[in-house]
Short mmCIF file of C-alpha atoms in Angstrom, two decimals:
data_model
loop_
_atom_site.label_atom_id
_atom_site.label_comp_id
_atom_site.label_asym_id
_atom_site.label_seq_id
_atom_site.Cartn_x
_atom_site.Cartn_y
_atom_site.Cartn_z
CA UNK A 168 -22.04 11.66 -2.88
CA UNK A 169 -19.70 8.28 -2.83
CA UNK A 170 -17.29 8.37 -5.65
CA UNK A 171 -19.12 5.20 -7.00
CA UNK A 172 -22.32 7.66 -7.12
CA UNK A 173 -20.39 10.08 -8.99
CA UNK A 174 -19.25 7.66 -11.76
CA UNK A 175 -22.69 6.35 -12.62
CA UNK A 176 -24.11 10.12 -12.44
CA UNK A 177 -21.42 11.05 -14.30
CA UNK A 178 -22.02 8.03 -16.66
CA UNK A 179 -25.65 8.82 -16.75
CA UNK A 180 -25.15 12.44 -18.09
CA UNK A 181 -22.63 11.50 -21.09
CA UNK A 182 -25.37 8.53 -22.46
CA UNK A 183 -28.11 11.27 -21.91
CA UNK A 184 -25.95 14.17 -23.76
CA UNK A 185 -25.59 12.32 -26.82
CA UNK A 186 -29.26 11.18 -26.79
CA UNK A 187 -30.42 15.07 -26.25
CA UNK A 188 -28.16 16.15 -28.90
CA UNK A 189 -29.68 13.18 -31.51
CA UNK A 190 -33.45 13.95 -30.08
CA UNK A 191 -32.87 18.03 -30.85
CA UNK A 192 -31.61 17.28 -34.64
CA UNK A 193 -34.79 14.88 -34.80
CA UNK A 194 -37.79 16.54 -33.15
CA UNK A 195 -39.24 20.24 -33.28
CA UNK A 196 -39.45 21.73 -29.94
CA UNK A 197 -37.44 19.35 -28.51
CA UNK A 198 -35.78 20.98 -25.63
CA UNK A 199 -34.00 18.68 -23.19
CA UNK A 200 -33.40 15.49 -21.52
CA UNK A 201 -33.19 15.25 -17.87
CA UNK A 202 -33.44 12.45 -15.00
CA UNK A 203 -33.64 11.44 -11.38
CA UNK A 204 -32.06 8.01 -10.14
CA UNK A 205 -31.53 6.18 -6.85
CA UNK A 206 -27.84 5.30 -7.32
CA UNK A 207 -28.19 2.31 -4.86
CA UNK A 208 -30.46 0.42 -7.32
CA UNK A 209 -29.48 2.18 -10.60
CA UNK A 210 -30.31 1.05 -13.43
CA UNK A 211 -33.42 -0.15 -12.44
CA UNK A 212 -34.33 3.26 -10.45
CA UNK A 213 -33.50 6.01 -13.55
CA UNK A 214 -36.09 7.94 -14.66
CA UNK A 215 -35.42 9.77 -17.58
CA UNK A 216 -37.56 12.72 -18.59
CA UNK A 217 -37.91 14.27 -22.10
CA UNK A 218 -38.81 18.40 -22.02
CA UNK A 219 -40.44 19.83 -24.65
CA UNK A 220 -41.08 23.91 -25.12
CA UNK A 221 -44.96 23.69 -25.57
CA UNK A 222 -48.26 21.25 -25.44
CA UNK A 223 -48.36 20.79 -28.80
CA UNK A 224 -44.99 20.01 -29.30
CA UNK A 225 -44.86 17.04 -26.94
CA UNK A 226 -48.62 16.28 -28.50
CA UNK A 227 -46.97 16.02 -31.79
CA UNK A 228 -44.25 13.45 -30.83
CA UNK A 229 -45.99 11.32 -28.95
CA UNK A 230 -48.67 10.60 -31.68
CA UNK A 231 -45.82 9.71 -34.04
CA UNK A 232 -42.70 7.29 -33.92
CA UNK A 233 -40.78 9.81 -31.54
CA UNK A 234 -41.11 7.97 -28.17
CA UNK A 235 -40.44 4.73 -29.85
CA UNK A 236 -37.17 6.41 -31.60
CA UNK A 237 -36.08 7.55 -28.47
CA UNK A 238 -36.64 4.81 -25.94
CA UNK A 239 -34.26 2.62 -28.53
CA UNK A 240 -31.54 5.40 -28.64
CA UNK A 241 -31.56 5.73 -25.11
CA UNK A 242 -31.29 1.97 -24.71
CA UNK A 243 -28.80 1.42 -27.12
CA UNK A 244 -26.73 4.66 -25.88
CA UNK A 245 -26.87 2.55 -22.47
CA UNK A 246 -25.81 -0.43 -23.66
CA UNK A 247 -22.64 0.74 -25.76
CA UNK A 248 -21.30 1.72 -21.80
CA UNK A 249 -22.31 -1.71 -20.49
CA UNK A 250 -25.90 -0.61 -18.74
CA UNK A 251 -28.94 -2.66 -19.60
CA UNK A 252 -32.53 -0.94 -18.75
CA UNK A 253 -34.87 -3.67 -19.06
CA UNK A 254 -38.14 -1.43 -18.48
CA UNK A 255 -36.75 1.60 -20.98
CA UNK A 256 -40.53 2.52 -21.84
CA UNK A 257 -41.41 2.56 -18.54
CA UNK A 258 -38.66 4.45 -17.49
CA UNK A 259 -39.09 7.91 -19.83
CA UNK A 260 -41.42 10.52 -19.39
CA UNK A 261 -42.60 13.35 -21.57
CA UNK A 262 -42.97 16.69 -20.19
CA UNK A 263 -43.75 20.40 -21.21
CA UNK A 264 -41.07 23.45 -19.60
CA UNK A 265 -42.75 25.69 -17.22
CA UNK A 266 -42.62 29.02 -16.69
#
C-alpha cells in the first residue's frame, strides 16, 4: 500500500467511525459500517456498506427515513475532511451479517 493509499484509507475509516457510531444511537439492529474503494479513483470508487443483524432489521430502515439520514451524514462527515461524493446514494449499500 503507497503511503498516499494509507492516508485516504486511513481517512476513510475515521469519517466512517463517526457515522457508525451516529447510525448505532439512531437505528435498532444497526450493526456496522464497512467499505471497499479503489484508491486510484477514490472518491468516486468507495462503496460503503451498511450491516444490519437480521432481515427485518434492514427491512425496517429502509422503508423509513434511515437511508436518507444516513447517505446525508455520510456526505456531510466527508465533506467536513474536504471529500465530495457526488453519487452518495449510489454509493451505500444495505446488507444483513451472515453466519
Amino acid at each position: 500500500m503507497r503511503k498516499t493509499d494509507k492516508k485516504i484509507e486511513n481517512q476513510i475509516r475515521e469519517v466512517l467511525t463517526e457515522v457508525c457510531e451516529d447510525t448505532l444511537k439512531s437505528y435498532d439492529g444497526f450493526l456496522w459500517v464497512t467499505h471497499t474503494v479503489k484508491y486510484s479513483s477514490f472518491p468516486e470508487s468507495l462503496n460503503i456498506i451498511c450491516v444490519f443483524e437480521t432481515v427485518q432489521d434492514r427491512a425496517k430502515f429502509l422503508s423509513g427515513e434511515g437511508p436518507y439520514h444516513v447517505s446525508i451524514v455520510i456526505q456531510k462527515a466527508f465533506e467536513k475532511v474536504g471529500v465530495q461524493l457526488k453519487k452518495v446514494d449510489k454509493q451505500i449499500s444495505y446488507d444483513v451479517k451472515t453466519g
